[in-house]
């Protein structure tokens, strides 16, 4: 029995499978979405542990509880992981016609939204906190905000909770209606803020701690938040001694294995070391709304600690997208990225 093109039916099915037009590789999609589901459960439990004083899952495995609540809460938190993974599997099961390329793009688009929100948060929080710090250092804040509010704005716990957090929430709303990632503009803002420091110092003999804090705040956000976008555009440094000569299929194997065992693994190391306990390097500054020693600097040091978490999350999401795209290359699915020209076909 032959197909319409004169190819034996069995051979036609084999060719269809190799070109990616056959059955979707559901296990690969499940693995990718399961990684993201476990990460989401980890972040949610991190919030429940250290902001809501739930015990965490450690007591189930003989570890120390975070709070004094009964162990039933630990089982509930462990269930969060199961629910998240189950939702990922249900999603994959209900979208059986979605290809790896399409799934990769969906995940990458989700990541682009997260990065846009982070960009807007950095810009808006930086500007607003600079204005507050300037008015405060010049003794003008009380005339604008009143005595009581001025005193509260001098406390990092108040400014972080009631000024920064609403602005960050606003950034997620703005990100939903914009499509630019804005890194060019953020780079320009870093240059402008540095130029203002130079002009203020050498022309007007004026310099305050918040000015240097703003440059560090924006610059740190620039290179940490742009990392995932740079991965998408293949802008990271790659030693091409062997890779450049590989076939597309071999490149797919290299990228798939590297994404899982180097990329995703590295991101998990950052998250676990940074957020594995209350005193860890990401959680501790955020929980205490840590600030710099400069009394009239910006109150954003705790957010800069959070940059590491944002970096790990966005990079992991992008590595999962990259993994799916690489497996699609292995299967020979049409479309995808030309790894030599850095363009999407």
mmCIF file of C-alpha atoms in Angstrom:
data_model
loop_
_atom_site.group_PDB
_atom_site.id
_atom_site.type_symbol
_atom_site.label_atom_id
_atom_site.label_comp_id
_atom_site.label_asym_id
_atom_site.label_seq_id
_atom_site.Cartn_x
_atom_site.Cartn_y
_atom_site.Cartn_z
ATOM 1 C CA UNK A 1 0.000 0.000 0.000
ATOM 2 C CA UNK A 2 1.386 3.380 -0.994
ATOM 3 C CA UNK A 3 0.607 6.999 -0.218
ATOM 4 C CA UNK A 4 -0.573 9.585 -2.759
ATOM 5 C CA UNK A 5 3.087 10.409 -3.523
ATOM 6 C CA UNK A 6 4.054 6.814 -4.191
ATOM 7 C CA UNK A 7 5.791 6.331 -0.833
ATOM 8 C CA UNK A 8 4.954 3.184 1.154
ATOM 9 C CA UNK A 9 2.498 3.975 3.945
ATOM 10 C CA UNK A 10 4.830 2.745 6.695
ATOM 11 C CA UNK A 11 7.698 4.798 5.317
ATOM 12 C CA UNK A 12 5.376 7.840 5.043
ATOM 13 C CA UNK A 13 4.450 7.549 8.709
ATOM 14 C CA UNK A 14 8.126 7.239 9.634
ATOM 15 C CA UNK A 15 9.025 10.360 7.636
ATOM 16 C CA UNK A 16 6.081 12.249 9.169
ATOM 17 C CA UNK A 17 7.293 11.353 12.647
ATOM 18 C CA UNK A 18 10.854 12.443 11.889
ATOM 19 C CA UNK A 19 9.747 15.825 10.548
ATOM 20 C CA UNK A 20 7.691 16.516 13.646
ATOM 21 C CA UNK A 21 4.272 16.358 11.965
ATOM 22 C CA UNK A 22 3.406 13.101 13.716
ATOM 23 C CA UNK A 23 2.395 12.618 17.298
ATOM 24 C CA UNK A 24 3.617 15.313 19.683
ATOM 25 C CA UNK A 25 6.266 14.247 22.204
ATOM 26 C CA UNK A 26 3.986 14.539 25.239
ATOM 27 C CA UNK A 27 6.635 13.377 27.754
ATOM 28 C CA UNK A 28 8.924 16.236 26.701
ATOM 29 C CA UNK A 29 6.148 18.784 27.104
ATOM 30 C CA UNK A 30 5.186 17.284 30.462
ATOM 31 C CA UNK A 31 8.792 17.483 31.665
ATOM 32 C CA UNK A 32 9.082 21.125 30.668
ATOM 33 C CA UNK A 33 5.825 22.210 32.251
ATOM 34 C CA UNK A 34 6.500 20.078 35.343
ATOM 35 C CA UNK A 35 9.767 21.962 35.910
ATOM 36 C CA UNK A 36 7.891 25.254 35.776
ATOM 37 C CA UNK A 37 5.139 23.878 38.029
ATOM 38 C CA UNK A 38 7.616 22.753 40.701
ATOM 39 C CA UNK A 39 9.323 26.148 40.532
ATOM 40 C CA UNK A 40 5.981 27.920 41.003
ATOM 41 C CA UNK A 41 5.171 25.665 43.976
ATOM 42 C CA UNK A 42 8.600 26.355 45.483
ATOM 43 C CA UNK A 43 8.091 30.126 45.228
ATOM 44 C CA UNK A 44 4.572 29.910 46.655
ATOM 45 C CA UNK A 45 5.747 27.787 49.576
ATOM 46 C CA UNK A 46 8.640 30.168 50.164
ATOM 47 C CA UNK A 47 6.088 32.950 50.611
ATOM 48 C CA UNK A 48 3.910 30.802 52.867
ATOM 49 C CA UNK A 49 6.902 29.777 54.991
ATOM 50 C CA UNK A 50 8.535 33.115 55.656
ATOM 51 C CA UNK A 51 5.781 35.674 55.192
ATOM 52 C CA UNK A 52 2.883 33.658 56.630
ATOM 53 C CA UNK A 53 4.881 31.555 59.131
ATOM 54 C CA UNK A 54 3.750 28.166 57.863
ATOM 55 C CA UNK A 55 6.030 25.262 58.855
ATOM 56 C CA UNK A 56 7.162 24.222 55.367
ATOM 57 C CA UNK A 57 7.652 20.643 54.151
ATOM 58 C CA UNK A 58 10.886 20.007 56.079
ATOM 59 C CA UNK A 59 9.137 18.442 59.131
ATOM 60 C CA UNK A 60 7.764 15.671 56.910
ATOM 61 C CA UNK A 61 11.320 14.557 56.167
ATOM 62 C CA UNK A 62 12.610 15.001 59.695
ATOM 63 C CA UNK A 63 13.716 18.616 59.317
ATOM 64 C CA UNK A 64 13.028 21.634 61.457
ATOM 65 C CA UNK A 65 9.688 23.408 61.155
ATOM 66 C CA UNK A 66 9.635 27.104 60.348
ATOM 67 C CA UNK A 67 6.822 27.948 62.751
ATOM 68 C CA UNK A 68 4.790 26.322 65.485
ATOM 69 C CA UNK A 69 1.818 25.212 63.399
ATOM 70 C CA UNK A 70 0.964 21.486 63.316
ATOM 71 C CA UNK A 71 2.471 19.162 60.733
ATOM 72 C CA UNK A 72 -0.812 18.964 58.839
ATOM 73 C CA UNK A 73 0.148 22.299 57.321
ATOM 74 C CA UNK A 74 3.368 20.722 56.096
ATOM 75 C CA UNK A 75 1.392 18.063 54.279
ATOM 76 C CA UNK A 76 -0.799 20.763 52.773
ATOM 77 C CA UNK A 77 2.282 22.577 51.522
ATOM 78 C CA UNK A 78 3.657 19.357 50.083
ATOM 79 C CA UNK A 79 0.319 18.979 48.337
ATOM 80 C CA UNK A 80 0.934 22.302 46.606
ATOM 81 C CA UNK A 81 3.690 20.613 44.602
ATOM 82 C CA UNK A 82 1.368 17.779 43.628
ATOM 83 C CA UNK A 83 -1.402 20.148 42.597
ATOM 84 C CA UNK A 84 0.922 22.291 40.493
ATOM 85 C CA UNK A 85 2.388 19.283 38.691
ATOM 86 C CA UNK A 86 -1.100 17.841 38.168
ATOM 87 C CA UNK A 87 -2.249 21.115 36.616
ATOM 88 C CA UNK A 88 0.761 21.022 34.289
ATOM 89 C CA UNK A 89 -0.097 17.488 33.186
ATOM 90 C CA UNK A 90 -3.765 18.395 32.692
ATOM 91 C CA UNK A 91 -2.747 21.365 30.548
ATOM 92 C CA UNK A 92 -0.522 19.189 28.370
ATOM 93 C CA UNK A 93 -3.236 16.561 28.089
ATOM 94 C CA UNK A 94 -5.837 19.094 26.973
ATOM 95 C CA UNK A 95 -3.514 20.722 24.430
ATOM 96 C CA UNK A 96 -2.341 17.600 22.649
ATOM 97 C CA UNK A 97 -2.276 19.347 19.279
ATOM 98 C CA UNK A 98 0.203 21.988 20.445
ATOM 99 C CA UNK A 99 3.659 21.466 18.968
ATOM 100 C CA UNK A 100 6.956 21.881 20.765
ATOM 101 C CA UNK A 101 7.628 25.067 18.805
ATOM 102 C CA UNK A 102 4.302 26.526 19.892
ATOM 103 C CA UNK A 103 4.834 25.528 23.510
ATOM 104 C CA UNK A 104 8.328 26.995 23.435
ATOM 105 C CA UNK A 105 6.965 30.286 22.126
ATOM 106 C CA UNK A 106 4.194 30.386 24.740
ATOM 107 C CA UNK A 107 6.704 29.899 27.528
ATOM 108 C CA UNK A 108 9.053 32.464 26.022
ATOM 109 C CA UNK A 109 6.190 34.977 25.701
ATOM 110 C CA UNK A 110 5.277 34.396 29.356
ATOM 111 C CA UNK A 111 8.875 35.056 30.277
ATOM 112 C CA UNK A 112 8.936 38.235 28.202
ATOM 113 C CA UNK A 113 5.944 39.467 30.217
ATOM 114 C CA UNK A 114 7.737 38.758 33.505
ATOM 115 C CA UNK A 115 10.826 40.595 32.300
ATOM 116 C CA UNK A 116 8.770 43.576 31.080
ATOM 117 C CA UNK A 117 7.123 43.787 34.483
ATOM 118 C CA UNK A 118 10.529 43.664 36.186
ATOM 119 C CA UNK A 119 11.804 46.426 33.898
ATOM 120 C CA UNK A 120 8.877 48.716 34.671
ATOM 121 C CA UNK A 121 9.175 47.968 38.387
ATOM 122 C CA UNK A 122 12.842 48.963 38.394
ATOM 123 C CA UNK A 123 12.174 52.196 36.501
ATOM 124 C CA UNK A 124 9.107 53.309 38.459
ATOM 125 C CA UNK A 125 10.385 52.341 41.905
ATOM 126 C CA UNK A 126 13.734 53.982 41.149
ATOM 127 C CA UNK A 127 12.165 57.270 40.081
ATOM 128 C CA UNK A 128 9.643 57.440 42.945
ATOM 129 C CA UNK A 129 12.165 56.476 45.619
ATOM 130 C CA UNK A 130 14.622 59.029 44.261
ATOM 131 C CA UNK A 131 12.015 61.781 44.500
ATOM 132 C CA UNK A 132 11.177 60.787 48.081
ATOM 133 C CA UNK A 133 14.849 60.657 49.064
ATOM 134 C CA UNK A 134 15.585 64.015 47.425
ATOM 135 C CA UNK A 135 12.692 65.737 49.205
ATOM 136 C CA UNK A 136 13.711 64.084 52.468
ATOM 137 C CA UNK A 137 17.378 65.050 52.301
ATOM 138 C CA UNK A 138 16.494 68.639 51.372
ATOM 139 C CA UNK A 139 13.950 68.940 54.190
ATOM 140 C CA UNK A 140 11.017 69.399 51.806
ATOM 141 C CA UNK A 141 9.183 66.117 52.368
ATOM 142 C CA UNK A 142 7.310 67.262 55.473
ATOM 143 C CA UNK A 143 5.787 70.187 53.586
ATOM 144 C CA UNK A 144 4.571 67.797 50.890
ATOM 145 C CA UNK A 145 3.531 64.715 52.875
ATOM 146 C CA UNK A 146 2.971 65.983 56.407
ATOM 147 C CA UNK A 147 4.784 65.150 59.624
ATOM 148 C CA UNK A 148 3.344 61.695 60.274
ATOM 149 C CA UNK A 149 3.764 60.399 56.731
ATOM 150 C CA UNK A 150 7.287 61.817 56.541
ATOM 151 C CA UNK A 151 8.225 59.860 59.645
ATOM 152 C CA UNK A 152 6.734 56.680 58.179
ATOM 153 C CA UNK A 153 8.535 57.164 54.869
ATOM 154 C CA UNK A 154 11.774 57.202 56.838
ATOM 155 C CA UNK A 155 11.119 53.567 57.819
ATOM 156 C CA UNK A 156 12.106 50.951 55.250
ATOM 157 C CA UNK A 157 9.281 48.611 56.321
ATOM 158 C CA UNK A 158 6.689 51.280 55.545
ATOM 159 C CA UNK A 159 8.233 52.525 52.318
ATOM 160 C CA UNK A 160 8.758 49.010 51.039
ATOM 161 C CA UNK A 161 5.293 47.712 51.890
ATOM 162 C CA UNK A 162 3.183 50.770 51.070
ATOM 163 C CA UNK A 163 5.172 52.482 48.315
ATOM 164 C CA UNK A 164 7.321 49.917 46.523
ATOM 165 C CA UNK A 165 4.921 46.966 46.526
ATOM 166 C CA UNK A 166 1.974 48.875 44.999
ATOM 167 C CA UNK A 167 4.330 50.255 42.349
ATOM 168 C CA UNK A 168 5.555 46.745 41.552
ATOM 169 C CA UNK A 169 1.936 45.589 41.217
ATOM 170 C CA UNK A 170 1.299 48.532 38.873
ATOM 171 C CA UNK A 171 4.294 47.426 36.808
ATOM 172 C CA UNK A 172 2.672 44.045 36.136
ATOM 173 C CA UNK A 173 -0.415 45.840 34.860
ATOM 174 C CA UNK A 174 1.624 48.126 32.604
ATOM 175 C CA UNK A 175 3.576 45.133 31.282
ATOM 176 C CA UNK A 176 0.332 43.556 30.106
ATOM 177 C CA UNK A 177 -0.309 46.508 27.770
ATOM 178 C CA UNK A 178 3.208 47.048 26.443
ATOM 179 C CA UNK A 179 5.329 44.925 24.141
ATOM 180 C CA UNK A 180 8.775 46.460 24.469
ATOM 181 C CA UNK A 181 11.265 44.984 26.921
ATOM 182 C CA UNK A 182 12.811 48.424 27.370
ATOM 183 C CA UNK A 183 16.435 47.436 27.978
ATOM 184 C CA UNK A 184 17.687 50.104 25.582
ATOM 185 C CA UNK A 185 15.799 52.714 27.579
ATOM 186 C CA UNK A 186 17.067 51.353 30.875
ATOM 187 C CA UNK A 187 20.633 51.535 29.573
ATOM 188 C CA UNK A 188 19.983 55.139 28.561
ATOM 189 C CA UNK A 189 18.601 55.916 32.024
ATOM 190 C CA UNK A 190 21.753 54.488 33.618
ATOM 191 C CA UNK A 191 23.882 56.763 31.435
ATOM 192 C CA UNK A 192 21.702 59.818 32.159
ATOM 193 C CA UNK A 193 21.723 59.213 35.918
ATOM 194 C CA UNK A 194 25.510 58.804 35.886
ATOM 195 C CA UNK A 195 25.833 61.997 33.836
ATOM 196 C CA UNK A 196 23.730 63.873 36.405
ATOM 197 C CA UNK A 197 26.088 62.690 39.146
ATOM 198 C CA UNK A 198 29.075 64.023 37.215
ATOM 199 C CA UNK A 199 27.373 67.358 36.477
ATOM 200 C CA UNK A 200 26.160 67.721 40.055
ATOM 201 C CA UNK A 201 29.544 66.863 41.567
ATOM 202 C CA UNK A 202 31.876 68.877 39.341
ATOM 203 C CA UNK A 203 29.686 71.808 38.344
ATOM 204 C CA UNK A 204 27.306 72.366 41.251
ATOM 205 C CA UNK A 205 29.317 70.598 43.990
ATOM 206 C CA UNK A 206 26.173 68.635 44.859
ATOM 207 C CA UNK A 207 26.122 64.910 45.502
ATOM 208 C CA UNK A 208 23.866 62.723 47.612
ATOM 209 C CA UNK A 209 23.909 59.012 48.446
ATOM 210 C CA UNK A 210 20.624 58.338 46.672
ATOM 211 C CA UNK A 211 22.143 59.353 43.322
ATOM 212 C CA UNK A 212 24.750 56.584 43.372
ATOM 213 C CA UNK A 213 22.154 54.158 44.750
ATOM 214 C CA UNK A 214 19.928 54.840 41.746
ATOM 215 C CA UNK A 215 22.727 54.036 39.289
ATOM 216 C CA UNK A 216 23.453 50.718 41.046
ATOM 217 C CA UNK A 217 19.751 49.900 41.279
ATOM 218 C CA UNK A 218 19.176 50.414 37.563
ATOM 219 C CA UNK A 219 22.442 48.926 36.375
ATOM 220 C CA UNK A 220 21.993 45.725 38.383
ATOM 221 C CA UNK A 221 18.489 45.345 36.975
ATOM 222 C CA UNK A 222 19.792 45.940 33.453
ATOM 223 C CA UNK A 223 22.242 43.066 33.298
ATOM 224 C CA UNK A 224 20.339 40.586 35.490
ATOM 225 C CA UNK A 225 16.904 41.017 33.889
ATOM 226 C CA UNK A 226 18.310 41.118 30.359
ATOM 227 C CA UNK A 227 20.041 37.743 30.783
ATOM 228 C CA UNK A 228 16.987 35.689 29.816
ATOM 229 C CA UNK A 229 16.297 37.894 26.785
ATOM 230 C CA UNK A 230 19.950 37.550 25.772
ATOM 231 C CA UNK A 231 19.566 33.767 25.997
ATOM 232 C CA UNK A 232 16.551 33.971 23.680
ATOM 233 C CA UNK A 233 18.562 35.993 21.177
ATOM 234 C CA UNK A 234 21.610 33.731 21.652
ATOM 235 C CA UNK A 235 23.675 36.717 22.681
ATOM 236 C CA UNK A 236 25.550 34.953 25.484
ATOM 237 C CA UNK A 237 29.156 34.000 24.831
ATOM 238 C CA UNK A 238 29.454 30.520 23.340
ATOM 239 C CA UNK A 239 32.738 28.729 22.595
ATOM 240 C CA UNK A 240 32.057 27.504 19.050
ATOM 241 C CA UNK A 241 35.163 25.372 18.509
ATOM 242 C CA UNK A 242 33.023 22.247 18.044
ATOM 243 C CA UNK A 243 29.440 23.509 18.138
ATOM 244 C CA UNK A 244 29.640 25.514 14.894
ATOM 245 C CA UNK A 245 30.428 22.393 12.867
ATOM 246 C CA UNK A 246 27.589 20.294 14.303
ATOM 247 C CA UNK A 247 24.487 19.417 12.323
ATOM 248 C CA UNK A 248 21.190 20.954 13.365
ATOM 249 C CA UNK A 249 20.137 17.698 14.990
ATOM 250 C CA UNK A 250 23.389 17.454 16.975
ATOM 251 C CA UNK A 251 23.058 21.085 18.028
ATOM 252 C CA UNK A 252 19.601 20.176 19.285
ATOM 253 C CA UNK A 253 21.052 17.440 21.492
ATOM 254 C CA UNK A 254 23.709 19.803 22.847
ATOM 255 C CA UNK A 255 21.181 22.546 23.583
ATOM 256 C CA UNK A 256 18.621 20.181 25.131
ATOM 257 C CA UNK A 257 21.144 18.496 27.446
ATOM 258 C CA UNK A 258 22.813 21.801 28.310
ATOM 259 C CA UNK A 259 19.474 23.463 29.076
ATOM 260 C CA UNK A 260 18.473 20.771 31.550
ATOM 261 C CA UNK A 261 21.719 19.766 33.222
ATOM 262 C CA UNK A 262 23.533 23.101 33.154
ATOM 263 C CA UNK A 263 20.924 25.846 32.785
ATOM 264 C CA UNK A 264 17.950 24.584 34.811
ATOM 265 C CA UNK A 265 20.269 22.999 37.390
ATOM 266 C CA UNK A 266 22.133 26.288 37.899
ATOM 267 C CA UNK A 267 18.866 28.179 38.376
ATOM 268 C CA UNK A 268 17.736 25.670 41.002
ATOM 269 C CA UNK A 269 21.041 26.084 42.840
ATOM 270 C CA UNK A 270 20.496 29.856 42.958
ATOM 271 C CA UNK A 271 16.910 29.486 44.201
ATOM 272 C CA UNK A 272 17.680 26.860 46.838
ATOM 273 C CA UNK A 273 20.761 28.618 48.190
ATOM 274 C CA UNK A 274 19.117 32.027 48.062
ATOM 275 C CA UNK A 275 15.649 31.071 49.312
ATOM 276 C CA UNK A 276 16.141 27.829 51.215
ATOM 277 C CA UNK A 277 15.796 29.453 54.627
ATOM 278 C CA UNK A 278 14.824 32.647 56.416
ATOM 279 C CA UNK A 279 18.447 33.783 56.759
ATOM 280 C CA UNK A 280 19.480 32.955 53.198
ATOM 281 C CA UNK A 281 20.913 35.624 50.942
ATOM 282 C CA UNK A 282 17.688 36.416 49.070
ATOM 283 C CA UNK A 283 15.088 35.923 51.786
ATOM 284 C CA UNK A 284 16.878 37.699 54.623
ATOM 285 C CA UNK A 285 17.229 41.175 53.023
ATOM 286 C CA UNK A 286 13.687 41.072 51.638
ATOM 287 C CA UNK A 287 12.116 40.016 54.935
ATOM 288 C CA UNK A 288 13.838 42.863 56.781
ATOM 289 C CA UNK A 289 13.487 45.444 53.964
ATOM 290 C CA UNK A 290 17.240 45.897 54.208
ATOM 291 C CA UNK A 291 18.680 49.299 53.250
ATOM 292 C CA UNK A 292 22.156 50.718 52.778
ATOM 293 C CA UNK A 293 24.021 52.371 55.636
ATOM 294 C CA UNK A 294 23.557 55.797 54.038
ATOM 295 C CA UNK A 295 20.742 57.431 55.984
ATOM 296 C CA UNK A 296 19.320 59.348 53.035
ATOM 297 C CA UNK A 297 19.987 56.836 50.271
ATOM 298 C CA UNK A 298 17.396 54.821 48.396
ATOM 299 C CA UNK A 299 15.515 52.161 50.347
ATOM 300 C CA UNK A 300 15.896 49.548 47.621
ATOM 301 C CA UNK A 301 18.762 47.316 48.715
ATOM 302 C CA UNK A 302 16.341 44.517 49.607
ATOM 303 C CA UNK A 303 14.950 44.642 46.062
ATOM 304 C CA UNK A 304 18.447 44.237 44.661
ATOM 305 C CA UNK A 305 18.738 40.995 46.638
ATOM 306 C CA UNK A 306 15.485 39.963 44.970
ATOM 307 C CA UNK A 307 17.119 40.551 41.581
ATOM 308 C CA UNK A 308 18.918 37.223 42.028
ATOM 309 C CA UNK A 309 15.576 35.478 42.430
ATOM 310 C CA UNK A 310 14.148 37.217 39.352
ATOM 311 C CA UNK A 311 17.277 36.250 37.419
ATOM 312 C CA UNK A 312 16.976 32.576 38.414
ATOM 313 C CA UNK A 313 13.236 32.413 37.672
ATOM 314 C CA UNK A 314 13.371 34.109 34.272
ATOM 315 C CA UNK A 315 16.440 32.145 33.220
ATOM 316 C CA UNK A 316 14.795 28.856 34.231
ATOM 317 C CA UNK A 317 11.662 29.705 32.277
ATOM 318 C CA UNK A 318 13.770 30.577 29.240
ATOM 319 C CA UNK A 319 15.871 27.425 29.570
ATOM 320 C CA UNK A 320 12.680 25.331 29.538
ATOM 321 C CA UNK A 321 11.585 27.149 26.379
ATOM 322 C CA UNK A 322 15.035 26.589 24.890
ATOM 323 C CA UNK A 323 14.879 22.895 25.849
ATOM 324 C CA UNK A 324 11.593 22.384 24.014
ATOM 325 C CA UNK A 325 12.889 24.204 20.953
ATOM 326 C CA UNK A 326 16.033 22.059 21.005
ATOM 327 C CA UNK A 327 14.010 18.826 21.139
ATOM 328 C CA UNK A 328 11.993 20.132 18.188
ATOM 329 C CA UNK A 329 15.304 20.529 16.336
ATOM 330 C CA UNK A 330 16.194 16.931 17.192
ATOM 331 C CA UNK A 331 12.876 15.733 15.798
ATOM 332 C CA UNK A 332 13.325 17.851 12.690
ATOM 333 C CA UNK A 333 10.198 19.937 13.201
ATOM 334 C CA UNK A 334 9.871 22.807 10.718
ATOM 335 C CA UNK A 335 10.650 26.364 11.749
ATOM 336 C CA UNK A 336 12.819 27.222 14.689
ATOM 337 C CA UNK A 337 16.016 29.152 15.158
ATOM 338 C CA UNK A 338 18.970 29.408 12.841
ATOM 339 C CA UNK A 339 21.733 29.050 15.430
ATOM 340 C CA UNK A 340 24.284 30.556 13.083
ATOM 341 C CA UNK A 341 22.491 33.773 12.186
ATOM 342 C CA UNK A 342 20.606 34.230 15.513
ATOM 343 C CA UNK A 343 17.294 34.687 13.738
ATOM 344 C CA UNK A 344 14.015 32.822 13.983
ATOM 345 C CA UNK A 345 13.011 31.099 10.786
#
